[in-house]
Short mmCIF file of C-alpha atoms and ligand atoms in Angstrom, two decimals:
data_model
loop_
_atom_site.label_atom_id
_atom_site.label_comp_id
_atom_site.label_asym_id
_atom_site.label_seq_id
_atom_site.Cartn_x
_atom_site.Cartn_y
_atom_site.Cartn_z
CA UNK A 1 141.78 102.52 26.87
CA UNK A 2 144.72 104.45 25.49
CA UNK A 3 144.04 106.83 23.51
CA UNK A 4 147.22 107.82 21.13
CA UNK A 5 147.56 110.25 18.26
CA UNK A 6 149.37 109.60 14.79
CA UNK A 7 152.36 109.33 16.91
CA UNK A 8 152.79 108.15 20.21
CA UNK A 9 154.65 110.48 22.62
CA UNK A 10 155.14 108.79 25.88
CA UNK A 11 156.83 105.78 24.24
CA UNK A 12 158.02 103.21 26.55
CA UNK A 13 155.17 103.99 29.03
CA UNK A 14 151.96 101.65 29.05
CA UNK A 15 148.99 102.19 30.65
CA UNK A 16 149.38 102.64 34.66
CA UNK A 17 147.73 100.20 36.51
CA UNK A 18 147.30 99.90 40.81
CA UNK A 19 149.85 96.72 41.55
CA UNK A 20 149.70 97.44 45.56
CA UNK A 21 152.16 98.42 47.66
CA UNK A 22 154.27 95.41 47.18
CA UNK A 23 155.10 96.47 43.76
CA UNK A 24 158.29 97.42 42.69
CA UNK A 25 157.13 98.72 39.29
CA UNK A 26 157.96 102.69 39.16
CA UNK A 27 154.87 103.06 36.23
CA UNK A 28 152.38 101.37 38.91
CA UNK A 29 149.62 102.69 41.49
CA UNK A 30 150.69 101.40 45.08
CA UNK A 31 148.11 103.05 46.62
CA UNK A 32 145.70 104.24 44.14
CA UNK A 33 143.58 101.47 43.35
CA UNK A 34 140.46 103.44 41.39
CA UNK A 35 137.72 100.72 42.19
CA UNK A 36 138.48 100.84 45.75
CA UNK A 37 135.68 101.64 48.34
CA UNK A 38 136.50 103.51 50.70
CA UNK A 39 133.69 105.69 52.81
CA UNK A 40 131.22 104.61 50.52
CA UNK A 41 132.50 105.34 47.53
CA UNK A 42 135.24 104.19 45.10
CA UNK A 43 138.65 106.31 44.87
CA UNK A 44 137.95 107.17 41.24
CA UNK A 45 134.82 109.14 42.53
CA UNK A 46 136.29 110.76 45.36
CA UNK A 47 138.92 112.13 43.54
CA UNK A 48 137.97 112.69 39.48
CA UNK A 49 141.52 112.99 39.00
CA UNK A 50 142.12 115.72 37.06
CA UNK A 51 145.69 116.67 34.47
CA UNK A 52 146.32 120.68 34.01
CA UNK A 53 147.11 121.26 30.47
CA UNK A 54 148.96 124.09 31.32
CA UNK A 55 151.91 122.96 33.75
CA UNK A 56 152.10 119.34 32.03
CA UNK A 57 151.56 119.95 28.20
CA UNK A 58 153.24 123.51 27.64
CA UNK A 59 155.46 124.56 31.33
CA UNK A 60 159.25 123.60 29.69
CA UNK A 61 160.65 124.95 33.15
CA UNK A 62 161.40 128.45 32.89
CA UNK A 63 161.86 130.47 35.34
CA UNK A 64 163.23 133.98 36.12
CA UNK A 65 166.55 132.75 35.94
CA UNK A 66 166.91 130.81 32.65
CA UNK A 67 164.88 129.58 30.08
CA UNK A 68 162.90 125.99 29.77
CA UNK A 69 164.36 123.06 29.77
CA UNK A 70 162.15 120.74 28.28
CA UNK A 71 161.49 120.00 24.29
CA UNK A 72 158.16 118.69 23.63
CA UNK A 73 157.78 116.91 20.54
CA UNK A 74 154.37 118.12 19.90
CA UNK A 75 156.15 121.72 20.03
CA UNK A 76 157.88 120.78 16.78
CA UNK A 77 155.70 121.91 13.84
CA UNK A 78 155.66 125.60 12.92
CA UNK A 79 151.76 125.91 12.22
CA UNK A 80 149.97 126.65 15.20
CA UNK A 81 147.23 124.59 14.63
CA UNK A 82 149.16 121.47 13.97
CA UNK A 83 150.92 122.16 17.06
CA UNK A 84 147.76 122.23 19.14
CA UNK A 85 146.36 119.39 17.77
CA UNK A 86 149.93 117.65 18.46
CA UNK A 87 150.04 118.48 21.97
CA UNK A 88 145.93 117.60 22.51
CA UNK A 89 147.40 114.18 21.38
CA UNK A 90 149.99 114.06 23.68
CA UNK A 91 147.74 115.00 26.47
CA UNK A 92 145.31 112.51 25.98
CA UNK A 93 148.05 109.82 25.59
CA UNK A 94 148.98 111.10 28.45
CA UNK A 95 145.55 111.18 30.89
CA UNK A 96 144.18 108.05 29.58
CA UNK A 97 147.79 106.34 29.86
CA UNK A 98 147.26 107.39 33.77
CA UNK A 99 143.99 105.90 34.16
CA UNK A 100 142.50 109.90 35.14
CA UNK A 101 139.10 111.24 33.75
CA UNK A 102 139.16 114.86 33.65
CA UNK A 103 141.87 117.63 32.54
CA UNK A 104 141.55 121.42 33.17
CA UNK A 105 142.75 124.38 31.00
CA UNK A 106 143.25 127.69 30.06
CA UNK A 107 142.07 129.00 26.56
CA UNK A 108 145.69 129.78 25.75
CA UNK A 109 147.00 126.38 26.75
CA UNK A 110 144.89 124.31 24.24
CA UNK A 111 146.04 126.72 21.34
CA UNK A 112 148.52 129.91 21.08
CA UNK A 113 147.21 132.95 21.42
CA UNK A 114 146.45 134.69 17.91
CA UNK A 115 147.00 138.59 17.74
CA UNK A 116 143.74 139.80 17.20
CA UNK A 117 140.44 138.12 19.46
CA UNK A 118 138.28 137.40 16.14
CA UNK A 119 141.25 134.96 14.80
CA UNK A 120 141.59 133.61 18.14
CA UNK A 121 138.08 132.60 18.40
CA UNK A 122 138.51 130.89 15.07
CA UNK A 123 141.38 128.97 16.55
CA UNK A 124 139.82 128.14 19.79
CA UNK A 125 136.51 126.73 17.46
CA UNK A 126 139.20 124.34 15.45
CA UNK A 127 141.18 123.33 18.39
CA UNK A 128 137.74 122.42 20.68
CA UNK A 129 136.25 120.66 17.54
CA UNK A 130 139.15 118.46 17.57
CA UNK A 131 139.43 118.11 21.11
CA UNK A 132 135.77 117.22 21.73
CA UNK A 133 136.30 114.04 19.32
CA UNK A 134 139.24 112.60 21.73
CA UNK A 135 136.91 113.26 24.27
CA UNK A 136 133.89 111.34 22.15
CA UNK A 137 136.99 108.46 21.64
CA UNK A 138 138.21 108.41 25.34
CA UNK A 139 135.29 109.36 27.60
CA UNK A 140 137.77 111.59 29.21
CA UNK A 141 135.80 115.06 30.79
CA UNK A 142 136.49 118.49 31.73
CA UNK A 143 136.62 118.73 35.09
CA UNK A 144 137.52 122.69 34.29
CA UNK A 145 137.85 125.45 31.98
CA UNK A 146 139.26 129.18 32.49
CA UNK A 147 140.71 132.42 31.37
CA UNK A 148 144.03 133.27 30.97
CA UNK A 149 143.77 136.92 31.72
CA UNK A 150 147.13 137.39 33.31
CA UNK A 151 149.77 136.37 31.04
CA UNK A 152 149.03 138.74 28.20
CA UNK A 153 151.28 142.22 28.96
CA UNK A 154 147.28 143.72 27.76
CA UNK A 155 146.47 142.61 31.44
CA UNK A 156 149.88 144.02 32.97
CA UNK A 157 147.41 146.45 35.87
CA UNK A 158 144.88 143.73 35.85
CA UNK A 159 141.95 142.61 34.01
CA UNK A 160 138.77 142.52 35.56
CA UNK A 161 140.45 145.34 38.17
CA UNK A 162 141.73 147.29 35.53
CA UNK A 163 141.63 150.67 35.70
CA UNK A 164 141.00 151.28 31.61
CA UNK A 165 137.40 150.12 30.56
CA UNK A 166 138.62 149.12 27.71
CA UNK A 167 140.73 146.42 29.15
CA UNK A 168 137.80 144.96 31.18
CA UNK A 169 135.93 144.53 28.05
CA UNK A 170 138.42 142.90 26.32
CA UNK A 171 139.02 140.49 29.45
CA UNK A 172 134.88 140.21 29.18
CA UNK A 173 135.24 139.02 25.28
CA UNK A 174 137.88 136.70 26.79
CA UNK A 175 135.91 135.09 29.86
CA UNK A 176 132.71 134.39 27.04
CA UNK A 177 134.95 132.92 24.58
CA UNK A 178 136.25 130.42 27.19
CA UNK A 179 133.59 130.24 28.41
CA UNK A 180 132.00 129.18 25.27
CA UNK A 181 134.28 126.35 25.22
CA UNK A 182 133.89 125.12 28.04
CA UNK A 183 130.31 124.65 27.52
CA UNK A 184 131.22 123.19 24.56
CA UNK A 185 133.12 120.61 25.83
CA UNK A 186 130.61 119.77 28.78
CA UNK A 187 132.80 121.36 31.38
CA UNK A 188 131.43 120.82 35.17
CA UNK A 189 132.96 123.66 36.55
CA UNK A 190 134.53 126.98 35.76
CA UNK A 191 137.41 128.95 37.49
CA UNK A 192 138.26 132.34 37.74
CA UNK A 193 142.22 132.36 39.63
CA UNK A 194 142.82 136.40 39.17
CA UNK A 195 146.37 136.52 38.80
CA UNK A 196 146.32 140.13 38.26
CA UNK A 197 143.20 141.54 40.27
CA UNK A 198 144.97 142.71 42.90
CA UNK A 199 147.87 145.51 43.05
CA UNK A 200 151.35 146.40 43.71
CA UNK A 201 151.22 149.85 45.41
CA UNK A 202 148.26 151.33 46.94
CA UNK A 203 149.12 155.03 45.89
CA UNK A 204 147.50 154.10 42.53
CA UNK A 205 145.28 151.97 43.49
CA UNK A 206 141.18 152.68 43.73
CA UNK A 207 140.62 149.26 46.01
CA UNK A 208 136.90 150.02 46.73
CA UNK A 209 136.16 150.51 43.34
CA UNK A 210 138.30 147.36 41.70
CA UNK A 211 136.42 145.40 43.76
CA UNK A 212 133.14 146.30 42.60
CA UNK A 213 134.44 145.94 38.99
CA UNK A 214 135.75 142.55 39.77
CA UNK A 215 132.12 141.16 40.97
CA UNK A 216 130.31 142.82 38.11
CA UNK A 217 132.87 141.10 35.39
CA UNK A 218 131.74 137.87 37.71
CA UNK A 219 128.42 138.83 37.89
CA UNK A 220 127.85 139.01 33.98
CA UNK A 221 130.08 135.80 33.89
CA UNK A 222 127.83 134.03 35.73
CA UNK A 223 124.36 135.60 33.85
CA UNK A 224 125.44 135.15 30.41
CA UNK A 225 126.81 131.04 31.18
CA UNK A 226 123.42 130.15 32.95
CA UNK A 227 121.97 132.05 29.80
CA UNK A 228 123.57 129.37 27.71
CA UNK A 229 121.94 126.25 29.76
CA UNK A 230 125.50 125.93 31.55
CA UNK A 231 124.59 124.21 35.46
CA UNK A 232 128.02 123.97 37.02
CA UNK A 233 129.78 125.60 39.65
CA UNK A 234 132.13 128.65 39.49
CA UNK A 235 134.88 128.32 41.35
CA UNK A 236 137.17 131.63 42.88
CA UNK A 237 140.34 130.06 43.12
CA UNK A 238 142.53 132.22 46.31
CA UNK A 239 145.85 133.31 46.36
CA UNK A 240 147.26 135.53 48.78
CA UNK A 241 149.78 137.27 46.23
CA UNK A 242 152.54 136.51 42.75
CA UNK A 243 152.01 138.16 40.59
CA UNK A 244 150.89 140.85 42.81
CA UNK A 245 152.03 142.15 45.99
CA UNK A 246 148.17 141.92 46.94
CA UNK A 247 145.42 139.53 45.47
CA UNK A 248 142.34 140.41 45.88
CA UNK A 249 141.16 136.83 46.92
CA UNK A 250 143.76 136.56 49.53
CA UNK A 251 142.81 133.11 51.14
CA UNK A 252 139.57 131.58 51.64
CA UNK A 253 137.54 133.81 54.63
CA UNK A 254 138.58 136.62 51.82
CA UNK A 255 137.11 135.04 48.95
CA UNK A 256 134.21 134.24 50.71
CA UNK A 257 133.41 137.47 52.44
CA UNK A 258 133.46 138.83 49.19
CA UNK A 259 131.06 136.42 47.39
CA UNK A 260 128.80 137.29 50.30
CA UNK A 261 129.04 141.16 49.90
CA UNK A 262 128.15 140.68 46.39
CA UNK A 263 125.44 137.68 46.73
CA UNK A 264 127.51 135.83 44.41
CA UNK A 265 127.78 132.78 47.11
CA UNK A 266 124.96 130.85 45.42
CA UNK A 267 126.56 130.02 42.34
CA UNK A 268 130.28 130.63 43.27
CA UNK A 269 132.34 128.21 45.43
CA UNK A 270 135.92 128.04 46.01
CA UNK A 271 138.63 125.61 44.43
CA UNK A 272 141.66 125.42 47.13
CA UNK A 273 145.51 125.40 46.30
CA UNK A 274 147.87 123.93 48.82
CA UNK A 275 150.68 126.09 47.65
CA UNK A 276 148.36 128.99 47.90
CA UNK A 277 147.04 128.20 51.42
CA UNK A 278 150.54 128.07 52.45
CA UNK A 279 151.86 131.11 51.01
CA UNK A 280 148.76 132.74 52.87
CA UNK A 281 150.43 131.69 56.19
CA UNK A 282 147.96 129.39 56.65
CA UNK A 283 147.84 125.43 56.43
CA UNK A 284 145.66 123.21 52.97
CA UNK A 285 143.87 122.13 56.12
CA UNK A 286 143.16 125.20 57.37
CA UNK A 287 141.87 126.48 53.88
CA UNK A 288 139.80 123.18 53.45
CA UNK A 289 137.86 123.87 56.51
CA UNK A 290 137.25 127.66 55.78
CA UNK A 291 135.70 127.20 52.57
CA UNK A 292 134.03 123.90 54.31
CA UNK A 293 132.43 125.62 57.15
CA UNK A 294 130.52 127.88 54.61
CA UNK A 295 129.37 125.02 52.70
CA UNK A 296 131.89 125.62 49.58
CA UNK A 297 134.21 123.82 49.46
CA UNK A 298 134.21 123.00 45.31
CA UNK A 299 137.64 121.51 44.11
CA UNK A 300 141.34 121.30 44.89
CA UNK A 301 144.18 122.17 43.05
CA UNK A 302 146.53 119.79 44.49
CA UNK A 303 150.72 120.99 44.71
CA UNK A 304 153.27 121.13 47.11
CA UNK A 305 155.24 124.38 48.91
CA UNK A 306 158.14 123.85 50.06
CA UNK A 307 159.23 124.33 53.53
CA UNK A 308 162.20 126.52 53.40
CA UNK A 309 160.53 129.45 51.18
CA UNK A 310 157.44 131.19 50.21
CA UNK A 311 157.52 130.86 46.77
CA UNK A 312 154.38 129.20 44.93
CA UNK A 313 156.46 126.09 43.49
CA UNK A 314 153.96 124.06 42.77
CA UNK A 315 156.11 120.53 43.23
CA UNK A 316 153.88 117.22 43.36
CA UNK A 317 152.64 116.55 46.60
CA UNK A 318 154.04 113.61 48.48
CA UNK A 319 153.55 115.15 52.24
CA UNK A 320 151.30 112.33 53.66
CA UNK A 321 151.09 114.28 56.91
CA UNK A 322 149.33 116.82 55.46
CA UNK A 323 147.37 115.26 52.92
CA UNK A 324 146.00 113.36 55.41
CA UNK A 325 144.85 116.16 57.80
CA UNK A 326 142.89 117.71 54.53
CA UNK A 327 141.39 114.17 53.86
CA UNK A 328 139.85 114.14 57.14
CA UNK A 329 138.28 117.94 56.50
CA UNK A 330 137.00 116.41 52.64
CA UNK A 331 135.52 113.15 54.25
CA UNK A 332 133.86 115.26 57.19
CA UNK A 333 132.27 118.04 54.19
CA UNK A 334 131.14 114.76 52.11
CA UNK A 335 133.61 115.60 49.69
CA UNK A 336 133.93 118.45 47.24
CA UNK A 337 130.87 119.72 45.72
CA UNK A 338 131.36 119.58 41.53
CA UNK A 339 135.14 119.99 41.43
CA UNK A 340 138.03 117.04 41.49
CA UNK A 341 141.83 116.55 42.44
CA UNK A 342 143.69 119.20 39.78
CA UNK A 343 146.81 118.52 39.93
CA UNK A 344 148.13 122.02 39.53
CA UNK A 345 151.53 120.84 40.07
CA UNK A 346 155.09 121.18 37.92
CA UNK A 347 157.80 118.20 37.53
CA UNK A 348 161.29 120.53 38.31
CA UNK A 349 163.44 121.92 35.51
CA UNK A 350 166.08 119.62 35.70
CA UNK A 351 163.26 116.52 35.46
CA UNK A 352 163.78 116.40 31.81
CA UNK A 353 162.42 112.81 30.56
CA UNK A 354 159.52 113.02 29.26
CA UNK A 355 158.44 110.27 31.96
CA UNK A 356 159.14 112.43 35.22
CA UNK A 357 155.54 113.48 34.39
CA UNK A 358 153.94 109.78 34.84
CA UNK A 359 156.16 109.33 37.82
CA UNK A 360 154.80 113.06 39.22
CA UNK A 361 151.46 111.56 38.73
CA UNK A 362 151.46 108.42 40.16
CA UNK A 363 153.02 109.99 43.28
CA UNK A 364 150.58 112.32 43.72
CA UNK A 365 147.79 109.91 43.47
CA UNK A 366 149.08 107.38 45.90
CA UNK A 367 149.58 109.67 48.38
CA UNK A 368 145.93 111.31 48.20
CA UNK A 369 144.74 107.68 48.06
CA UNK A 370 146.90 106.70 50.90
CA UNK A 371 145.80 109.83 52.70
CA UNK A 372 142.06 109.21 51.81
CA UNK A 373 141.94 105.35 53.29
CA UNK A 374 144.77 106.72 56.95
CA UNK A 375 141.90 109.86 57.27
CA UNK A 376 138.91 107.21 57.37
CA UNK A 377 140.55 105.13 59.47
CA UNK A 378 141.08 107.72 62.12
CA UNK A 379 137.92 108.99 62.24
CA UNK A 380 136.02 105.05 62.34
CA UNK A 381 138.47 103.48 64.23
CA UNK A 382 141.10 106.10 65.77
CA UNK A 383 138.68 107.45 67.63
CA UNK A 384 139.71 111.00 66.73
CA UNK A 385 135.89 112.38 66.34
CA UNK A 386 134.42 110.92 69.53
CA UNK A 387 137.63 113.27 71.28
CA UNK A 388 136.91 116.19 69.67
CA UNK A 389 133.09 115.86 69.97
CA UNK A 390 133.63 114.77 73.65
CA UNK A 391 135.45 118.26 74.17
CA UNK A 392 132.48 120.26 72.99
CA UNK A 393 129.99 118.06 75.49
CA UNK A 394 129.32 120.89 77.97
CA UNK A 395 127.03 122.28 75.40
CA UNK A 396 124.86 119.03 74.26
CA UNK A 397 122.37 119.84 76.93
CA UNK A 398 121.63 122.18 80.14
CA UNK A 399 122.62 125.58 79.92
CA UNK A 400 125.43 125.31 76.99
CA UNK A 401 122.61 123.78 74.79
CA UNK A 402 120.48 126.75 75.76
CA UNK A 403 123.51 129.15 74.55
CA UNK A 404 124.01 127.55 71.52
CA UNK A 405 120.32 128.08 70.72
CA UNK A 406 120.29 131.56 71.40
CA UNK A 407 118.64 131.63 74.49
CA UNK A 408 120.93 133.09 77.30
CA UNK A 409 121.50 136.91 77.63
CA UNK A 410 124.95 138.43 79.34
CA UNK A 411 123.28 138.65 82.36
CA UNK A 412 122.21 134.89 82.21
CA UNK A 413 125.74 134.16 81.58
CA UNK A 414 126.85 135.91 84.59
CA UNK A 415 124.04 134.77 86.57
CA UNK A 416 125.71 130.73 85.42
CA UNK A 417 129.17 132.02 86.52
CA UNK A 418 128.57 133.65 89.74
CA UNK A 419 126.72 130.68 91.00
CA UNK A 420 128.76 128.16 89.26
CA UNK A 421 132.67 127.01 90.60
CA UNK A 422 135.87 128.07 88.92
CA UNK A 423 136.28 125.97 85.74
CA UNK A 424 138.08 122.93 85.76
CA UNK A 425 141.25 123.24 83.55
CA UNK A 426 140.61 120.76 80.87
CA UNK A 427 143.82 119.33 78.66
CA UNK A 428 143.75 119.76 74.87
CA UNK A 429 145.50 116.99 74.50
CA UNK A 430 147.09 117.83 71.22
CA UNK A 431 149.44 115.01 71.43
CA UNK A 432 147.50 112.35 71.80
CA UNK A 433 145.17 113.75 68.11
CA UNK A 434 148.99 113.83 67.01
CA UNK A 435 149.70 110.35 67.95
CA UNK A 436 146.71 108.94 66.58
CA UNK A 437 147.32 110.20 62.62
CA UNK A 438 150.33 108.95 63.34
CA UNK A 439 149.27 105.37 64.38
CA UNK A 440 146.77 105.48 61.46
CA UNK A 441 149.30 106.87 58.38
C1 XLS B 1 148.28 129.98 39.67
C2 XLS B 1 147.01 129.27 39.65
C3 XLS B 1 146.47 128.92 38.27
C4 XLS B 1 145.02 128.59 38.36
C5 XLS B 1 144.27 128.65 37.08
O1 XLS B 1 148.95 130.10 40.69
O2 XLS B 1 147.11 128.13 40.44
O3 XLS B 1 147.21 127.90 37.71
O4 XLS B 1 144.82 127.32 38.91
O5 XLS B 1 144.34 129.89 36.48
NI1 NI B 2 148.92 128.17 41.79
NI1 NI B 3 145.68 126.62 40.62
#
């Protein structure tokens, strides 16, 4: 069901519907067909298919260069509240238009900022009143909620990391109020992406001690929300650096050896960006199966990099290739645990109709289902787990069983070599794993 406001925003655009790949319909699902089965279980449920508020409803396209490109309409009133409630019609039109279930936001997205945090609490009560109705009218869920503690120049040497008290309280007042409302508005999950926790020059920097200061803030996070009944994850959200030279949670084995140091693991999981993976030198795979391997793997923020720099540009992703190499690490982890497909992703500044942001959309969630159905097809019919199992076979039994449990010393391992002949050289066979993705795309 669409769900429009007094005025309806995306005119021209009707509700998006999958018309298979035959279509020639630009406002269609090829691939995306939400009551598919695949693996068990339909698309809709793999995914949850979530809209950020903040790059779709209020990024015009700035960027250091020259200012936004974009009018919204719902921008146009000059009372703040009016203009919230504008643009929480817009985005509705626009998530139930696409078919999605969830959004994600920041406090500040939903409603400007107010100057003092008493008045903004009064706003972010009005704004989350009104929003919870759409949500009553649409069925449409938070997949997320968060903090914007980076934006605000208050934040400008960091917010949990900062090195005034007072600064960490005020980010503290900021983390209950949102999340207050997220609770309020049944969120699942909760993030915490520290844009700022993190530094540009050592020679002022205390890093032991930050660090301690983030994972108390996180620690009372986490106390006062299970306080308030709320069950769903918290998810650390890594990025290796921008705004800082250095963020604290760097990439994945980061994050997580940090949640470990300060037992926060149990409640805590992570929520992986493909832009941030890559500016981390590393691969969305890569990052998928990190936080997969330690058993949390929570959500994805799903973007784009692009090949020929390192900025985080957040473009729609469209790379099949590698969508389909981190569908095979989400089908082998059973999925994500709590968290959805975010897409944390920005139309460009010249994409000015309003829309480029249905055809960003639809791209991005034909290629993830595209990727989804090509990844299950390798592993039940390519053939691509029996190799890779096959290559680990010397320890299924005898003496590399006996290893893996434990049970050899050094000198039992020398005591195998000595006796034993020179190891076979054994092919990795990388191209033929290559060949079969590519058979199965
Ligand atoms: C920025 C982050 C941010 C988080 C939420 O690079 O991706 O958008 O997802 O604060
Ligand atoms: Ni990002
Ligand atoms: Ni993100």
């Amino acid at each position: 069901m669409i769900l429009t406001g007094n005025k309806e925003y995306y005119k021209g655009v009707g509700s998006i519907q999958y018309e298979g790949k035959a279509s020639d319909n630009p406002f269609a699902y090829k691939y995306y067909n939400p009551d598919q089965i695949v693996a068990g279980k339909t698309m809709r449920d793999h995914f949850k298919f979530a809209i950020a508020y903040w790059h779709s409803l209020c990024g015009q396209g700035g960027d250091p260069f020259g200012p936004g490109t974009q009018q919204f309409p719902w921008d146009a009133s000059s009372d703040p509240i009016q203009r919230a409630k504008d643009k929480a019609d817009a985005a509705f039109e626009l998530i139930t238009k696409l078919g999605f279930d969830y959004f994600c936001f920041h406090d500040v997205d939903l409603i400007e900022e107010a100057p003092t945090l008493t008045e903004n609490e009064k706003r972010l009560q009005q704004i989350t009143d009104y929003i919870a109705e759409k949500q009553q009218a649409s069925g449409v869920k938070l997949l997320w909620g968060t903090a914007n503690c980076f934006s605000n120049p208050v934040y400008m040497n960091g917010a949990a990391t900062n090195p005034d008290f007072n600064v960490v309280a005020r980010a503290g007042a900021q983390i209950k109020m949102a999340l207050d409302i997220t609770i309020k508005l049944g969120g699942e999950n909760y993030v915490f992406w520290g844009g700022r926790e993190g530094y540009m020059s050592l020679l002022n920097t205390d890093m032991s001690r930050e660090l301690d200061h983030m994972a108390q803030l996180l620690t009372l996070a986490r106390d006062y929300a299970r306080a308030q009944g709320f069950k769903g994850n918290f998810f650390i959200e890594p990025k290796p650096m921008e705004p800082m030279k250095h963020q604290y949670d760097f990439d994945a084995a980061t994050a997580i050896g940090f949640l470990n140091k300060y037992g926060l693991a149990k409640d805590f999981k992570l929520n992986i960006e493909v832009n941030h993976a890559t500016l981390a030198q590393h691969t969305f795979e890569h990052e998928l199966a990190v936080a997969a391997d330690a058993g949390l793997l929570g959500s994805i923020d799903a973007n784009r990099g692009d090949n020929q720099n390192g900025w985080d540009t957040d473009q729609f992703p469209v790379n099949i290739y590698e969508v389909t190499e981190a569908m095979l690490v989400f089908l082998r982890a059973g999925g994500l645990q709590g968290g959805g497909i975010n897409f944390d992703a920005k139309i460009r500044r010249n994409s000015t109709d309003l829309e480029d942001i249905f055809h960003a959309h639809i791209g991005g969630a034909d290629v993830f289902a595209r990727a989804l159905v090509a990844a299950d097809r390798i592993m039940h019919q390519g053939g691509l787990e029996e190799l890779r199992a096959a290559r680990y076979a010397s320890f299924d039994q005898g003496e590399g069983k006996r290893f893996e449990e434990g049970k050899l010393n050094l000198e039992d391992l020398t005591k195998i070599a000595l006796q034993g002949s020179t190891p076979k050289q054994i092919s990795g066979k990388q191209e033929r794993y290559e060949n079969i993705l590519n058979q199965y795309i």
